[in-house]
Amino acid sequence: MQQSTIQIGISACLAGEKVRFDSGHKKSNFCMDELAKHVEYKRFCPEVAVGLPIPRPTIRQVKVGAIIKVCRPDGSGDVGPQLTEYGKKVATEQAVQLSGFVFCAKSPSCGMERIKIYNEAGTGNTSEGVGLFAAQIMAHNPLLPCEENGRLNDMHLRENFVMRVFTYKNWQLLRQQTVTLHRLTQFHAQYKYLLMAHNYQAYKDLGNLLGTYVGDDFELLADDYIAGLMAALKGPASRKNNSNTLMHLQGYFKKHLSKIEKQELRDAIDEYRDGLVPLYVPLTLLKHHLKVHPNEYLAKQVYFNPYPNELKLRYGI
């Protein structure tokens, strides 16, 4: 599917801006040196946005009764309400245009999960909080692919996040058109094997959702479909599921390949399944055979190219 400019939200410190409490930054090399070649970023520092200076005293989440404050360690300077309000504003006015968001881990404003919440006395904490700004972005945009900078160091999580960003962008482009059952079915057809690799049951269920639909409320149908698709893609695909998908794709070439070529492809898939080679190896062979033996249906499969190959994300999984 044709891509237009992809916009991703990012914590400004991860973009290299010196907005942290100590006047420093936490630049993400992957985001700014690699992914930035293919997307545009909208930068947000909620703490600066609500008026906190640079540099500034550290702040943390503190539970006072049923209220979570975001304040200095001595309990003063609570900016929790302001962070929440700013998060709602961005979530409703700007985040709806984004195709993904990268948050700064461990931040009391931007962290996605496991944020420390201290007791009022400051003598203990639990790691069950969510940054107040991040919470609003995710709550108001539940389908938006979101990730933290630290988790992006994991190759499987990195690949999965980027794949979901490009998938969600393609969906946003589709939704700019009039929604019809035919367009939804065409979209699903392109994602058949990517979906199969992640969640075979969801692949069957979403196909059934479209194939048995009776009615004319295509907006509601579209909402149900994308909710199911994004949920199914949320976790990295396993080697087993990828291997089964590769075997399905291999079947399209059984009448065209020589005995030696068939064995070479089977060996590549088996080696991938056994963890001896990355996914890139059997996929490269399949792409080669697709060029030699064109198949219009397979050529449209997002599974082959879910994002730019220059990112080299399948070299490590």
Short mmCIF file of C-alpha atoms in Angstrom, two decimals, residues 107-270:
data_model
loop_
_atom_site.label_atom_id
_atom_site.label_comp_id
_atom_site.label_asym_id
_atom_site.label_seq_id
_atom_site.Cartn_x
_atom_site.Cartn_y
_atom_site.Cartn_z
CA SER A 107 9.59 8.95 33.66
CA PRO A 108 6.77 9.97 36.05
CA SER A 109 5.22 11.85 33.14
CA CYS A 110 6.14 9.75 30.08
CA GLY A 111 6.74 6.19 31.28
CA MET A 112 4.36 3.57 29.87
CA GLU A 113 4.56 1.13 32.75
CA ARG A 114 6.30 0.10 35.98
CA ILE A 115 6.72 3.68 37.19
CA LYS A 116 7.69 3.92 40.86
CA ILE A 117 4.93 5.22 43.12
CA TYR A 118 6.24 6.29 46.52
CA ASN A 119 4.28 6.32 49.75
CA GLU A 120 3.64 9.66 51.38
CA ALA A 121 6.41 9.17 53.91
CA GLY A 122 8.92 8.43 51.17
CA THR A 123 9.98 5.18 52.86
CA GLY A 124 8.94 2.75 50.14
CA ASN A 125 7.55 2.40 46.63
CA THR A 126 5.85 0.06 44.22
CA SER A 127 6.51 -0.22 40.49
CA GLU A 128 2.94 -0.14 39.25
CA GLY A 129 2.53 3.41 37.95
CA VAL A 130 2.04 4.91 34.50
CA GLY A 131 3.34 8.32 33.49
CA LEU A 132 0.44 10.79 33.67
CA PHE A 133 1.06 12.21 30.20
CA ALA A 134 1.57 8.79 28.61
CA ALA A 135 -1.55 7.46 30.31
CA GLN A 136 -3.72 10.03 28.56
CA ILE A 137 -2.17 9.41 25.13
CA MET A 138 -2.76 5.66 25.43
CA ALA A 139 -6.23 5.93 26.97
CA HIS A 140 -7.56 8.24 24.27
CA ASN A 141 -5.83 6.40 21.41
CA PRO A 142 -5.94 2.70 22.38
CA LEU A 143 -4.95 1.45 18.91
CA LEU A 144 -1.90 3.70 18.65
CA PRO A 145 1.34 1.67 18.64
CA CYS A 146 3.34 2.81 21.68
CA GLU A 147 6.73 1.78 22.98
CA GLU A 148 9.44 2.87 25.41
CA ASN A 149 13.03 3.67 24.47
CA GLY A 150 14.57 0.93 26.62
CA ARG A 151 12.37 -1.81 25.16
CA LEU A 152 13.39 -0.77 21.66
CA ASN A 153 16.84 -2.23 22.40
CA ASP A 154 15.19 -5.64 22.11
CA MET A 155 15.28 -6.56 18.40
CA HIS A 156 11.97 -8.44 18.52
CA LEU A 157 10.13 -5.59 20.26
CA ARG A 158 11.76 -3.07 17.93
CA GLU A 159 10.68 -4.95 14.82
CA ASN A 160 7.18 -5.42 16.19
CA PHE A 161 6.75 -1.75 17.04
CA VAL A 162 7.90 -0.53 13.63
CA MET A 163 5.70 -3.09 11.87
CA ARG A 164 2.66 -1.91 13.85
CA VAL A 165 3.44 1.74 13.09
CA PHE A 166 3.52 1.09 9.33
CA THR A 167 0.40 -1.08 9.57
CA TYR A 168 -1.50 1.60 11.47
CA LYS A 169 -0.41 4.24 8.95
CA ASN A 170 -1.75 2.11 6.10
CA TRP A 171 -5.01 1.82 8.00
CA GLN A 172 -5.17 5.59 8.49
CA LEU A 173 -4.71 6.03 4.74
CA LEU A 174 -7.53 3.58 4.07
CA ARG A 175 -9.83 5.44 6.47
CA GLN A 176 -9.34 8.62 4.47
CA GLN A 177 -11.46 6.97 1.80
CA THR A 178 -15.11 6.02 1.95
CA VAL A 179 -15.32 2.78 3.89
CA THR A 180 -16.75 -0.14 1.92
CA LEU A 181 -16.79 -3.88 2.49
CA HIS A 182 -14.75 -4.32 -0.68
CA ARG A 183 -12.00 -1.99 0.53
CA LEU A 184 -11.89 -3.64 3.94
CA THR A 185 -11.66 -7.06 2.30
CA GLN A 186 -8.85 -5.91 0.02
CA PHE A 187 -6.95 -4.50 2.99
CA HIS A 188 -7.37 -7.75 4.89
CA ALA A 189 -6.16 -9.76 1.89
CA GLN A 190 -2.88 -7.81 1.90
CA TYR A 191 -2.34 -8.54 5.58
CA LYS A 192 -3.32 -12.21 5.41
CA TYR A 193 0.12 -13.72 5.93
CA LEU A 194 1.41 -11.10 8.34
CA LEU A 195 -1.65 -11.77 10.48
CA MET A 196 -1.21 -15.52 10.12
CA ALA A 197 2.36 -15.22 11.41
CA HIS A 198 1.23 -13.41 14.53
CA ASN A 199 -2.09 -14.98 15.44
CA TYR A 200 -3.65 -17.71 13.32
CA GLN A 201 -6.94 -17.65 15.21
CA ALA A 202 -7.28 -13.90 14.71
CA TYR A 203 -6.51 -14.40 11.03
CA LYS A 204 -9.47 -16.80 10.79
CA ASP A 205 -11.76 -14.68 12.98
CA LEU A 206 -11.14 -11.43 11.09
CA GLY A 207 -11.59 -13.17 7.75
CA ASN A 208 -14.87 -14.58 9.03
CA LEU A 209 -15.90 -11.14 10.33
CA LEU A 210 -15.61 -9.69 6.85
CA GLY A 211 -16.77 -12.75 4.94
CA THR A 212 -20.05 -13.20 6.83
CA TYR A 213 -20.93 -9.54 7.42
CA VAL A 214 -24.51 -8.60 6.62
CA GLY A 215 -25.48 -4.96 6.92
CA ASP A 216 -24.40 -1.51 5.86
CA ASP A 217 -22.74 -0.02 8.94
CA PHE A 218 -19.25 -0.24 7.50
CA GLU A 219 -17.88 2.30 9.96
CA LEU A 220 -18.68 -0.03 12.86
CA LEU A 221 -17.32 -2.98 10.91
CA ALA A 222 -14.08 -1.07 10.27
CA ASP A 223 -13.74 -0.26 13.98
CA ASP A 224 -14.19 -3.91 14.92
CA TYR A 225 -11.74 -5.03 12.27
CA ILE A 226 -8.87 -2.68 13.15
CA ALA A 227 -9.30 -3.37 16.86
CA GLY A 228 -8.88 -7.07 16.16
CA LEU A 229 -5.96 -6.55 13.79
CA MET A 230 -3.92 -4.30 16.08
CA ALA A 231 -4.53 -6.59 19.05
CA ALA A 232 -3.37 -9.61 17.05
CA LEU A 233 -0.18 -7.86 15.93
CA LYS A 234 0.76 -6.52 19.35
CA GLY A 235 3.20 -9.28 20.25
CA PRO A 236 6.21 -10.44 18.20
CA ALA A 237 5.58 -13.44 15.96
CA SER A 238 7.07 -16.71 17.21
CA ARG A 239 9.50 -18.79 15.16
CA LYS A 240 6.89 -21.53 15.01
CA ASN A 241 4.20 -19.24 13.60
CA ASN A 242 6.60 -17.60 11.16
CA SER A 243 7.79 -21.02 10.01
CA ASN A 244 4.22 -22.19 9.40
CA THR A 245 3.55 -19.03 7.41
CA LEU A 246 6.70 -19.54 5.35
CA MET A 247 5.56 -23.08 4.60
CA HIS A 248 2.22 -21.76 3.35
CA LEU A 249 4.04 -19.32 1.08
CA GLN A 250 6.32 -22.07 -0.17
CA GLY A 251 3.27 -23.93 -1.44
CA TYR A 252 2.66 -21.30 -4.11
CA PHE A 253 5.90 -22.29 -5.84
CA LYS A 254 5.67 -26.08 -5.74
CA LYS A 255 4.86 -26.31 -9.47
CA HIS A 256 7.63 -23.93 -10.46
CA LEU A 257 10.71 -24.97 -8.50
CA SER A 258 13.16 -27.73 -9.26
CA LYS A 259 13.77 -30.49 -6.74
CA ILE A 260 16.99 -28.80 -5.64
CA GLU A 261 15.30 -25.40 -5.27
CA LYS A 262 12.50 -26.92 -3.20
CA GLN A 263 15.00 -28.60 -0.89
CA GLU A 264 17.01 -25.39 -0.54
CA LEU A 265 13.88 -23.49 0.50
CA ARG A 266 12.80 -26.21 2.93
CA ASP A 267 16.26 -26.23 4.47
CA ALA A 268 16.20 -22.45 4.92
CA ILE A 269 12.82 -22.60 6.66
CA ASP A 270 13.98 -25.47 8.89
#
